Short mmCIF file of C-alpha atoms in Angstrom, two decimals:
data_model
loop_
_atom_site.label_atom_id
_atom_site.label_comp_id
_atom_site.label_asym_id
_atom_site.label_seq_id
_atom_site.Cartn_x
_atom_site.Cartn_y
_atom_site.Cartn_z
CA MET A 214 0.00 0.00 0.00
CA LEU A 215 2.81 2.42 0.89
CA SER A 216 4.57 1.84 -2.44
CA VAL A 217 1.31 2.42 -4.34
CA LEU A 218 0.75 5.71 -2.54
CA LEU A 219 4.33 6.85 -3.10
CA SER A 220 3.96 6.04 -6.79
CA PHE A 221 0.79 8.17 -6.86
CA PHE A 222 2.52 11.13 -5.24
CA LEU A 223 5.60 10.85 -7.47
CA THR A 224 3.39 10.70 -10.56
CA ALA A 225 1.32 13.67 -9.39
CA GLY A 226 4.49 15.66 -8.70
CA ALA A 227 6.41 14.45 -11.75
CA GLN A 228 7.09 18.01 -12.91
CA GLY A 229 9.13 18.76 -9.79
CA ALA A 230 11.90 17.31 -7.68
CA LEU A 231 11.76 15.22 -4.51
CA VAL A 232 12.70 17.24 -1.42
CA TYR A 233 13.49 14.82 1.42
CA ARG A 234 14.42 15.74 4.99
CA ASP A 235 15.15 13.77 8.16
CA TRP A 236 14.05 15.55 11.32
CA GLU A 237 14.83 14.42 14.84
CA LEU A 238 12.81 15.98 17.65
CA THR A 239 14.71 16.23 20.93
CA ALA A 240 14.71 18.28 24.12
CA GLN A 241 17.78 20.49 24.59
CA GLU A 242 18.70 23.53 26.62
CA ILE A 243 18.76 26.83 24.72
CA SER A 244 18.78 30.51 25.71
CA PRO A 245 17.53 32.61 22.77
CA ASP A 246 16.98 35.64 25.03
CA GLY A 247 19.71 34.85 27.56
CA PHE A 248 17.53 32.73 29.87
CA LYS A 249 18.42 29.04 29.74
CA ARG A 250 15.60 26.50 29.59
CA SER A 251 14.88 23.09 28.12
CA ALA A 252 13.01 23.32 24.80
CA GLU A 253 11.69 20.85 22.22
CA LEU A 254 13.55 21.33 18.96
CA VAL A 255 13.77 20.11 15.38
CA ASN A 256 17.34 19.00 14.68
CA GLY A 257 18.49 20.99 17.69
CA MET A 258 17.41 24.35 16.23
CA PHE A 259 15.10 27.20 17.18
CA PRO A 260 13.41 28.28 15.05
CA GLY A 261 13.46 24.92 13.31
CA PRO A 262 15.37 24.39 10.06
CA VAL A 263 14.15 26.29 7.01
CA LEU A 264 12.27 23.89 4.74
CA THR A 265 12.39 25.08 1.12
CA ALA A 266 11.11 23.69 -2.16
CA ASN A 267 10.21 24.92 -5.62
CA LYS A 268 6.79 25.02 -7.23
CA GLY A 269 5.63 21.50 -8.11
CA ASP A 270 8.12 19.69 -5.87
CA LEU A 271 7.17 16.69 -3.74
CA ILE A 272 8.19 17.13 -0.09
CA GLN A 273 8.84 14.26 2.31
CA VAL A 274 9.82 14.79 5.94
CA ASN A 275 10.66 11.83 8.15
CA VAL A 276 9.85 12.93 11.71
CA LYS A 277 11.59 10.94 14.44
CA ASN A 278 10.18 11.56 17.91
CA ARG A 279 12.98 11.45 20.49
CA LEU A 280 11.29 13.67 23.07
CA LEU A 281 12.20 12.56 26.59
CA ASP A 282 11.76 15.58 28.87
CA PRO A 283 8.81 14.89 31.24
CA THR A 284 8.21 18.63 31.78
CA MET A 285 6.94 18.90 28.19
CA VAL A 286 4.56 16.99 25.90
CA ARG A 287 6.34 13.90 24.59
CA SER A 288 4.07 12.77 21.75
CA THR A 289 3.81 15.03 18.71
CA SER A 290 2.43 15.79 15.26
CA ILE A 291 3.50 18.35 12.66
CA HIS A 292 1.07 20.64 10.82
CA TRP A 293 2.14 22.24 7.55
CA HIS A 294 0.43 25.57 8.00
CA GLY A 295 -1.11 26.88 4.78
CA ILE A 296 -0.48 23.77 2.66
CA LEU A 297 -3.93 22.79 1.36
CA GLN A 298 -3.34 19.01 1.16
CA PRO A 299 -5.71 18.03 -1.70
CA ARG A 300 -6.38 14.25 -1.60
CA ASN A 301 -3.89 14.23 1.25
CA ALA A 302 -5.70 15.16 4.48
CA GLN A 303 -3.91 12.34 6.31
CA ASN A 304 -0.72 14.43 6.09
CA ASP A 305 -2.20 17.68 7.44
CA GLY A 306 -0.80 16.93 10.89
CA ALA A 307 -3.67 18.11 13.12
CA SER A 308 -3.78 15.72 16.07
CA PHE A 309 -7.14 13.98 16.52
CA VAL A 310 -8.54 15.64 13.41
CA THR A 311 -6.43 14.05 10.66
CA GLN A 312 -4.17 11.70 12.64
CA CYS A 313 -3.22 10.28 16.00
CA PRO A 314 -0.03 11.76 17.45
CA ILE A 315 3.40 10.23 16.87
CA ALA A 316 4.35 8.43 20.06
CA GLN A 317 7.69 8.75 21.80
CA ASN A 318 10.47 6.78 20.03
CA GLN A 319 8.34 6.39 16.90
CA SER A 320 8.64 7.93 13.43
CA PHE A 321 6.24 9.10 10.75
CA LEU A 322 6.93 10.04 7.14
CA TYR A 323 4.92 13.08 6.06
CA THR A 324 4.40 13.37 2.31
CA LEU A 325 3.33 16.76 0.97
CA LEU A 326 2.37 17.68 -2.57
CA PRO A 327 1.77 21.45 -2.63
CA GLU A 328 1.08 21.22 -6.40
CA GLN A 329 0.74 24.79 -7.67
CA GLN A 330 1.10 26.47 -4.28
CA THR A 331 3.97 28.89 -3.80
CA GLY A 332 4.73 31.42 -1.10
CA THR A 333 5.48 31.71 2.60
CA TYR A 334 4.26 29.03 5.02
CA TRP A 335 5.43 27.42 8.22
CA TYR A 336 5.28 24.22 10.23
CA HIS A 337 4.60 23.59 13.88
CA SER A 338 3.52 20.93 16.33
CA HIS A 339 -0.25 20.54 16.43
CA LEU A 340 -0.69 18.70 19.73
CA LYS A 341 -1.91 20.57 22.80
CA THR A 342 0.32 23.64 23.37
CA GLN A 343 3.52 21.87 22.35
CA TYR A 344 4.78 24.32 19.73
CA VAL A 345 5.06 26.96 22.46
CA ASP A 346 8.10 24.99 23.64
CA GLY A 347 9.94 25.25 20.35
CA ILE A 348 8.69 23.01 17.51
CA ARG A 349 8.04 25.69 14.88
CA GLY A 350 9.87 26.90 11.79
CA PRO A 351 9.63 28.37 8.25
CA LEU A 352 8.46 26.64 5.08
CA VAL A 353 8.96 28.49 1.79
CA ILE A 354 7.97 27.34 -1.71
CA TYR A 355 9.72 29.39 -4.38
CA ASP A 356 8.26 30.14 -7.80
CA PRO A 357 10.96 30.27 -10.49
CA GLU A 358 8.43 32.12 -12.68
CA ASP A 359 7.08 34.46 -10.02
CA PRO A 360 4.99 37.11 -11.85
CA GLN A 361 6.31 39.71 -9.36
CA ARG A 362 9.95 38.70 -9.72
CA HIS A 363 10.76 42.04 -11.41
CA LEU A 364 10.04 43.84 -8.12
CA TYR A 365 12.98 42.42 -6.14
CA ASP A 366 16.60 41.34 -6.53
CA VAL A 367 17.16 39.10 -3.50
CA ASP A 368 14.92 36.34 -2.11
CA ASP A 369 16.71 33.55 -0.27
CA PRO A 370 16.96 32.10 3.26
CA SER A 371 18.81 35.24 4.40
CA THR A 372 15.64 37.29 3.84
CA ILE A 373 13.36 35.04 5.94
CA VAL A 374 12.34 36.88 9.12
CA THR A 375 10.65 34.93 11.91
CA LEU A 376 8.77 36.66 14.74
CA ALA A 377 8.05 34.59 17.82
CA ASP A 378 7.06 35.02 21.43
CA TRP A 379 9.08 33.09 24.01
CA TYR A 380 8.29 31.70 27.44
CA HIS A 381 10.70 30.83 30.23
CA GLY A 382 8.49 28.05 31.61
CA SER A 383 7.25 24.98 29.76
CA ALA A 384 3.75 25.12 28.28
CA LEU A 385 2.82 21.81 29.90
CA ARG A 386 3.62 23.10 33.37
CA ALA A 387 1.88 26.40 32.62
CA THR A 388 -1.37 24.67 31.65
CA SER A 389 -1.59 21.22 33.22
CA LYS A 390 -4.00 20.51 36.06
CA PHE A 391 -1.29 18.27 37.42
CA SER A 392 1.41 20.91 37.22
CA PRO A 393 3.94 21.29 40.04
CA THR A 394 2.75 24.90 40.16
CA PHE A 395 -0.83 23.82 40.97
CA PRO A 396 -3.11 25.66 41.56
CA TYR A 397 -1.52 28.44 39.51
CA SER A 398 -1.49 26.71 36.11
CA PHE A 399 -3.94 27.91 33.44
CA PHE A 400 -6.25 24.88 33.40
CA ALA A 401 -6.30 24.76 37.18
CA GLY A 402 -7.66 28.27 37.61
CA GLY A 403 -4.39 30.17 37.21
CA PRO A 404 -3.73 33.07 34.83
CA GLU A 405 -3.25 32.73 31.08
CA PRO A 406 0.52 32.50 30.46
CA ASN A 407 2.33 35.64 29.33
CA PRO A 408 5.39 35.66 27.04
CA ASP A 409 8.68 36.69 28.61
CA SER A 410 10.22 38.03 25.41
CA GLY A 411 9.82 38.53 21.68
CA LEU A 412 12.32 37.04 19.25
CA ILE A 413 13.36 38.05 15.74
CA ASN A 414 15.06 35.15 13.94
CA GLY A 415 15.35 33.39 17.27
CA VAL A 416 17.05 36.22 19.16
CA GLY A 417 15.66 38.66 21.73
CA ARG A 418 15.95 40.12 25.21
CA PHE A 419 13.80 39.92 28.32
CA THR A 420 13.29 42.57 30.96
CA GLY A 421 16.24 42.53 33.33
CA GLY A 422 18.14 40.03 31.18
CA PRO A 423 21.51 40.22 29.42
CA ALA A 424 22.14 42.37 26.34
CA ILE A 425 22.07 39.55 23.79
CA PRO A 426 23.29 40.84 20.38
CA TRP A 427 20.35 41.70 18.14
CA ALA A 428 19.63 39.63 15.05
CA ARG A 429 20.97 41.26 11.88
CA ILE A 430 19.72 41.39 8.30
CA ASN A 431 22.46 42.36 5.86
CA VAL A 432 21.74 44.39 2.72
CA THR A 433 23.69 46.04 -0.08
CA TYR A 434 22.96 49.61 -1.11
CA GLY A 435 20.67 49.87 -4.14
CA LYS A 436 19.32 46.31 -4.08
CA ARG A 437 15.70 45.35 -3.48
CA TYR A 438 14.95 42.63 -0.93
CA ARG A 439 11.92 40.38 -0.54
CA LEU A 440 11.57 39.89 3.21
CA ARG A 441 9.36 36.96 4.14
CA LEU A 442 7.81 37.80 7.52
CA LEU A 443 6.41 34.90 9.54
CA GLY A 444 4.34 35.12 12.71
CA LEU A 445 5.39 32.01 14.63
CA SER A 446 3.88 33.15 17.92
CA ALA A 447 1.72 31.25 20.35
CA ALA A 448 -0.08 34.43 21.45
CA GLY A 449 1.99 37.55 20.81
CA ALA A 450 1.23 39.85 17.88
CA PHE A 451 3.89 42.08 16.37
CA GLU A 452 3.88 45.51 14.70
CA PHE A 453 6.76 45.29 12.21
CA SER A 454 8.60 48.28 10.74
CA ILE A 455 12.06 49.33 9.55
CA PHE A 456 13.29 52.81 10.44
CA LYS A 457 13.35 55.12 7.36
CA HIS A 458 12.31 52.27 5.01
CA SER A 459 8.85 51.83 3.52
CA MET A 460 7.69 48.35 2.59
CA THR A 461 5.61 47.05 -0.31
CA VAL A 462 3.37 44.11 0.60
CA ILE A 463 3.13 41.57 -2.25
CA GLU A 464 1.95 38.42 -0.45
CA ALA A 465 -0.33 37.46 2.42
CA ASP A 466 -0.38 33.87 3.75
CA GLY A 467 1.05 32.35 0.58
CA ILE A 468 -1.27 34.28 -1.78
CA ALA A 469 0.21 36.91 -4.12
CA HIS A 470 -1.42 40.33 -3.81
CA GLN A 471 -1.07 43.56 -5.75
CA PRO A 472 1.72 45.80 -4.41
CA TYR A 473 0.60 47.83 -1.41
CA VAL A 474 2.98 50.36 0.21
CA VAL A 475 2.99 50.69 4.02
CA ASP A 476 5.32 51.82 6.77
CA SER A 477 4.31 49.21 9.35
CA ILE A 478 2.45 45.93 9.32
CA PRO A 479 0.71 43.93 12.11
CA ILE A 480 1.56 40.23 12.15
CA LEU A 481 -0.66 37.98 14.27
CA PRO A 482 0.08 34.37 15.23
CA GLY A 483 0.07 32.25 12.10
CA GLN A 484 0.10 35.13 9.60
CA ARG A 485 2.78 35.64 6.95
CA TYR A 486 3.61 38.45 4.56
CA SER A 487 6.18 39.12 1.89
CA VAL A 488 7.30 42.73 1.76
CA ILE A 489 9.73 44.42 -0.57
CA VAL A 490 12.09 46.91 0.99
CA ILE A 491 11.60 49.07 -2.12
CA ASN A 492 15.28 49.94 -2.22
CA ALA A 493 18.07 49.68 0.24
CA ASN A 494 18.64 53.30 -0.76
CA GLN A 495 19.16 55.15 2.49
CA ALA A 496 22.54 56.37 3.66
CA ILE A 497 24.89 53.46 4.36
CA ASP A 498 24.32 52.85 8.05
CA ASN A 499 22.56 50.60 10.55
CA TYR A 500 18.78 50.95 11.01
CA TRP A 501 16.43 49.63 13.66
CA ILE A 502 14.01 46.87 12.74
CA SER A 503 11.17 47.15 15.24
CA ALA A 504 8.63 44.48 16.16
CA LYS A 505 6.63 45.76 19.09
CA MET A 506 4.80 42.84 20.67
CA SER A 507 1.29 42.89 22.12
CA ASP A 508 -0.91 40.19 23.61
CA ILE A 509 -4.69 40.20 23.98
CA ASN A 510 -4.31 38.68 27.44
CA PRO A 511 -5.46 41.42 29.90
CA GLY A 512 -2.66 40.36 32.25
CA PHE A 513 0.06 41.13 29.70
CA ASN A 514 2.21 44.08 30.78
CA GLY A 515 4.66 43.99 27.91
CA THR A 516 8.18 42.64 27.51
CA SER A 517 11.54 44.14 26.77
CA PRO A 518 11.36 45.78 23.29
CA THR A 519 11.86 43.49 20.30
CA PHE A 520 14.40 44.77 17.78
CA ALA A 521 16.83 43.65 15.10
CA VAL A 522 19.28 45.56 12.90
CA LEU A 523 19.16 46.27 9.16
CA HIS A 524 22.87 46.45 8.36
CA TYR A 525 24.18 47.99 5.12
CA ASP A 526 27.43 46.55 3.77
CA THR A 527 30.44 48.64 4.86
CA ALA A 528 28.44 50.28 7.68
CA PRO A 529 30.06 50.09 11.14
CA ASP A 530 29.73 46.78 12.94
CA ALA A 531 27.51 48.29 15.63
CA ASP A 532 23.95 48.96 16.68
CA PRO A 533 22.17 51.98 15.18
CA THR A 534 22.99 55.28 16.84
CA THR A 535 19.42 56.60 16.56
CA PRO A 536 16.92 56.10 19.40
CA GLN A 537 14.91 52.92 19.21
CA PRO A 538 11.57 53.77 17.55
CA THR A 539 8.45 53.49 19.66
CA GLY A 540 5.73 53.62 17.01
CA LEU A 541 4.69 54.61 13.51
CA PRO A 542 6.54 57.75 12.38
CA ALA A 543 4.55 60.93 11.78
CA GLY A 544 2.77 60.70 8.44
CA GLY A 545 3.52 56.97 8.16
CA ILE A 546 1.14 54.65 6.30
CA GLU A 547 -0.48 52.07 8.56
CA PHE A 548 -1.43 48.69 7.09
CA GLN A 549 -5.13 47.96 6.60
CA GLU A 550 -6.08 44.43 5.59
CA PHE A 551 -9.03 45.54 3.49
CA ASN A 552 -6.62 47.29 1.09
CA LEU A 553 -5.11 43.96 -0.01
CA ILE A 554 -6.16 42.86 -3.53
CA PRO A 555 -5.26 39.37 -4.83
CA LEU A 556 -2.97 39.41 -7.85
CA GLU A 557 -4.75 36.55 -9.62
CA ASN A 558 -8.41 35.61 -9.94
CA PRO A 559 -9.81 38.19 -7.52
CA GLY A 560 -13.39 37.89 -6.37
CA ALA A 561 -15.24 36.04 -3.63
CA PRO A 562 -16.97 32.75 -4.47
CA GLY A 563 -20.53 33.50 -5.50
CA GLY A 564 -19.97 37.25 -5.64
CA ASP A 565 -22.54 39.11 -3.59
CA GLN A 566 -25.15 36.35 -3.95
CA PRO A 567 -26.16 34.31 -0.88
CA ALA A 568 -23.82 31.48 0.07
CA ASP A 569 -25.01 27.86 -0.03
CA GLN A 570 -24.21 27.34 3.66
CA VAL A 571 -23.71 30.06 6.26
CA PHE A 572 -22.23 29.40 9.69
CA ASN A 573 -22.67 32.09 12.31
CA LEU A 574 -20.02 31.43 14.95
CA THR A 575 -20.24 33.45 18.15
CA PHE A 576 -17.28 32.94 20.46
CA ALA A 577 -16.35 34.03 23.95
CA PRO A 578 -14.72 32.80 27.13
CA ASP A 579 -17.10 30.82 29.30
CA LEU A 580 -16.65 32.82 32.48
CA VAL A 581 -19.22 30.91 34.52
CA GLY A 582 -17.00 29.00 36.89
CA HIS A 583 -13.97 29.88 34.75
CA PRO A 584 -13.15 33.52 35.48
CA ASN A 585 -9.57 33.15 34.27
CA GLY A 586 -10.72 32.34 30.70
CA ASP A 587 -9.44 28.75 30.60
CA ARG A 588 -12.59 27.61 28.79
CA TRP A 589 -13.57 29.10 25.41
CA VAL A 590 -16.76 28.30 23.55
CA ILE A 591 -18.24 28.79 20.08
CA ASN A 592 -22.03 28.95 20.06
CA GLY A 593 -21.87 27.73 23.64
CA ILE A 594 -19.79 24.61 22.92
CA GLN A 595 -16.20 24.00 24.00
CA TYR A 596 -14.33 21.95 21.39
CA LYS A 597 -12.70 18.83 22.80
CA SER A 598 -10.52 16.51 20.74
CA PRO A 599 -12.16 13.13 20.09
CA SER A 600 -10.40 9.90 21.02
CA VAL A 601 -10.76 8.72 17.40
CA PRO A 602 -9.43 11.22 14.82
CA THR A 603 -12.18 12.75 12.71
CA LEU A 604 -10.63 11.46 9.48
CA LEU A 605 -10.52 7.90 10.81
CA ASN A 606 -14.10 8.23 12.02
CA ILE A 607 -15.21 9.26 8.52
CA LEU A 608 -13.23 6.56 6.72
CA SER A 609 -14.56 3.90 9.09
CA SER A 610 -18.21 4.84 8.61
CA GLY A 611 -18.68 2.84 5.40
CA ASP A 612 -21.74 3.92 3.44
CA SER A 613 -23.27 5.56 6.51
CA GLU A 614 -22.88 9.16 7.58
CA PRO A 615 -20.27 9.52 10.33
CA ARG A 616 -21.44 10.49 13.79
CA TYR A 617 -19.78 13.08 16.00
CA THR A 618 -20.12 13.82 19.68
CA PRO A 619 -21.38 17.31 20.60
CA SER A 620 -17.96 18.33 21.96
CA GLU A 621 -16.32 17.52 18.61
CA HIS A 622 -18.33 20.49 17.30
CA THR A 623 -18.21 19.23 13.72
CA PHE A 624 -20.25 20.63 10.82
CA THR A 625 -20.80 18.76 7.54
CA LEU A 626 -20.11 20.75 4.37
CA LYS A 627 -21.70 19.90 1.03
CA PRO A 628 -19.43 19.35 -1.99
CA ASN A 629 -18.89 22.18 -4.48
CA ALA A 630 -20.74 24.62 -2.25
CA ILE A 631 -20.06 28.24 -1.35
CA ILE A 632 -19.45 28.47 2.38
CA GLU A 633 -19.65 31.68 4.39
CA VAL A 634 -18.39 31.81 7.96
CA VAL A 635 -19.31 34.75 10.17
CA LEU A 636 -17.03 35.20 13.21
CA PHE A 637 -18.69 37.21 15.93
CA ILE A 638 -16.98 37.99 19.24
CA LEU A 639 -19.44 38.16 22.12
CA LEU A 640 -17.19 40.27 24.32
CA GLY A 641 -15.31 43.34 23.14
CA GLY A 642 -11.55 43.61 23.06
CA PRO A 643 -8.70 42.84 20.65
CA GLY A 644 -9.32 40.49 17.74
CA HIS A 645 -8.39 36.80 17.60
CA PRO A 646 -6.42 35.19 14.73
CA PHE A 647 -8.51 32.37 13.20
CA HIS A 648 -6.87 29.82 10.89
CA LEU A 649 -8.67 27.41 8.56
CA HIS A 650 -6.93 24.21 7.48
CA GLY A 651 -7.42 22.91 3.93
CA HIS A 652 -8.39 26.23 2.34
CA ALA A 653 -7.43 29.80 1.67
CA PHE A 654 -10.49 32.04 1.98
CA ASP A 655 -11.70 35.43 0.81
CA VAL A 656 -12.19 37.99 3.59
CA ILE A 657 -15.38 39.65 2.41
CA GLN A 658 -15.58 41.68 5.63
CA SER A 659 -12.37 42.51 7.45
CA SER A 660 -12.18 43.81 11.01
CA SER A 661 -12.30 47.31 9.51
CA GLY A 662 -13.57 48.74 6.23
CA GLY A 663 -16.72 47.74 4.42
CA PRO A 664 -17.86 44.53 2.71
CA ASN A 665 -16.06 43.56 -0.49
CA PHE A 666 -17.15 40.80 -2.87
CA ILE A 667 -15.26 42.07 -5.92
CA ASN A 668 -11.60 41.81 -4.90
CA PRO A 669 -11.34 40.97 -1.17
CA PRO A 670 -8.11 39.86 0.52
CA ARG A 671 -7.36 36.15 0.28
CA ARG A 672 -5.49 34.32 3.03
CA ASP A 673 -5.70 31.54 5.67
CA VAL A 674 -5.46 33.48 8.98
CA VAL A 675 -7.81 36.38 9.68
CA SER A 676 -8.12 38.64 12.69
CA THR A 677 -11.61 38.96 14.08
CA SER A 678 -12.99 42.33 14.94
CA GLY A 679 -12.60 43.59 18.48
CA SER A 680 -16.12 45.02 18.26
CA THR A 681 -19.23 43.17 19.36
CA ASP A 682 -21.28 44.63 16.51
CA LYS A 683 -18.94 44.08 13.51
CA PRO A 684 -18.33 40.42 12.66
CA VAL A 685 -15.65 39.28 10.24
CA ARG A 686 -16.90 37.28 7.25
CA ILE A 687 -14.98 34.81 5.10
CA ARG A 688 -15.92 32.68 2.08
CA PHE A 689 -14.50 29.61 0.36
CA ARG A 690 -15.68 26.88 -2.01
CA THR A 691 -15.74 23.22 -0.97
CA ASP A 692 -13.41 21.69 -3.54
CA ASN A 693 -11.11 19.81 -1.14
CA PRO A 694 -12.73 16.88 0.72
CA GLY A 695 -11.34 16.41 4.21
CA PRO A 696 -11.92 17.23 7.87
CA TRP A 697 -10.56 20.76 8.31
CA ILE A 698 -10.31 22.50 11.65
CA LEU A 699 -10.98 26.22 12.10
CA HIS A 700 -9.39 27.50 15.28
CA CYS A 701 -8.01 30.47 17.11
CA HIS A 702 -4.23 30.52 16.69
CA ILE A 703 -3.64 31.77 20.20
CA GLU A 704 -2.51 28.40 21.51
CA TRP A 705 -3.94 28.87 24.99
CA HIS A 706 -7.40 29.60 23.53
CA PHE A 707 -7.27 26.76 21.01
CA THR A 708 -6.39 24.28 23.75
CA ALA A 709 -9.18 25.80 25.87
CA GLY A 710 -11.73 24.90 23.17
CA LEU A 711 -11.85 27.76 20.65
CA ALA A 712 -12.33 25.65 17.52
CA VAL A 713 -14.78 23.88 15.24
CA VAL A 714 -14.25 21.22 12.56
CA PHE A 715 -15.68 21.27 9.04
CA ALA A 716 -16.18 17.75 7.66
CA GLU A 717 -16.06 18.63 3.99
CA ASP A 718 -17.86 16.18 1.70
CA PRO A 719 -17.58 13.00 3.84
CA GLN A 720 -18.61 10.77 0.95
CA GLY A 721 -15.98 12.41 -1.26
CA ILE A 722 -13.38 11.68 1.40
CA LYS A 723 -14.23 7.98 1.20
CA LYS A 724 -14.51 7.51 -2.58
CA GLY A 725 -14.15 9.38 -5.81
CA PRO A 726 -11.41 11.36 -7.59
CA LYS A 727 -10.59 13.46 -4.52
CA SER A 728 -10.79 10.68 -1.95
CA VAL A 729 -8.24 10.23 0.83
CA HIS A 730 -6.21 7.02 1.20
CA PRO A 731 -3.98 6.81 4.29
CA ASN A 732 -1.21 4.24 4.35
CA GLU A 733 -0.43 1.50 6.86
CA GLN A 734 2.01 3.66 8.83
CA TRP A 735 -0.77 6.21 9.37
CA GLU A 736 -3.14 3.47 10.50
CA GLN A 737 -0.63 2.25 13.09
CA LEU A 738 -0.31 5.69 14.72
CA CYS A 739 -3.50 5.23 16.75
CA GLN A 740 -2.73 1.64 17.67
CA ILE A 741 0.62 2.72 19.15
CA TYR A 742 -0.57 5.97 20.72
CA ASN A 743 -3.58 4.41 22.46
CA LYS A 744 -1.29 2.04 24.35
CA LEU A 745 0.75 4.86 25.89
CA ALA A 746 0.57 5.75 29.54
CA ALA A 747 -1.34 9.01 30.09
CA GLU A 748 1.79 11.01 30.95
CA LEU A 749 3.33 10.13 27.56
CA GLN A 750 0.34 11.31 25.58
#
């Protein structure tokens, strides 16, 4: 069976190359902001190794789980954020939605066929709050025939910029009811965890900590650089800017957009942008790169400022001599999502006509008995992972319709239908970043601006409105059978239940030209995982 599936993937990706990687997940001590702690890493790196491919390539990643530290989650799965996975839901990596986790001392070979997808993506653990502890990194698919290639001169791993929040304590201890810090952990009535620092390319400083050298991005005068900005945070959002340099946005979440000039750009957990530093045409010097971090957690009081250095060749080997910027400069252009226009095939599915299925999703913390916000609900239901992954449930249902428990909060989507999702926050406050697996969607109503059916932004992570009377609306067409989870990308909220699952075309998952066919190794994941002791799960 495995050889048949590999033959299928190789045939489907015959126009490209095979990109193969071996990844070993281990726990090691690191100190990205000067504070030493044990973290869970891919090949000993944080962020994890850059995974690159070209358009049409087949990607295989053999993940070996060697996680031994009992203070952190020791099973795992890897989600390939933004990769749509047509006919390939079993490789999406969402624990208990499309697979069982990979047990300790076991391996799993992920096979990805991005087909025509290009752009900026990332990968991260998708089990509990595990990626908070380090399993996260960039994934970039280059397009040798990029229609916007004339806008930039340099686009390589040196222009990848990761933005991440960092925590000095393990996520498991911060959330577990059985934590040594009981009763102060999040799911035992304690406060929602706050980040201790923000990191740019894995480097930062915390309040009262050592003066770790800032990360540096090197440029040559007169050249144009495509910076790929990735929000790898668990909760922190960043406002990104470069002193005295405007930026031209040309991509959002892997989707090319028409050039849009701004002076700063907000990057929420899970979001990605490509920006062109129009020209490295300022005086040869060092310039501050600023990424002020915020967190919607009311208990967040800020961290030490998050900076890096844009260094021109031949400039002094030193930090900038100007004061560190504190906000958007006077007259600066602030990014507005509703100004984004897709470069190709703009227009929401169905135009301004009614959608075939509309889902009104009202979300809020369930504060009755949970005043610290450790329980989040959508339409009154807290999502809880099933013991049998949704994909396995569907495939095992034969000719019958699969059944789901109420806490799985799963909606069935019709095939080839126009779906509209309305995200409505019950309580006011900052917006939440919602990510949909299996699809990019059109944002027909952003958190600001008016409705747009003609050429709305297209992406896979959207910020909800902070207003109780202005919901965000997205649309997509059901052309990709699979169980796809929609969830808040603030890891604490997702783990607390802020999610739903869309079971898209269950019969199409089981049979037909877009059906899903897991291999034997995938089938064994649950058999092995279910035998684990609770502390290893």
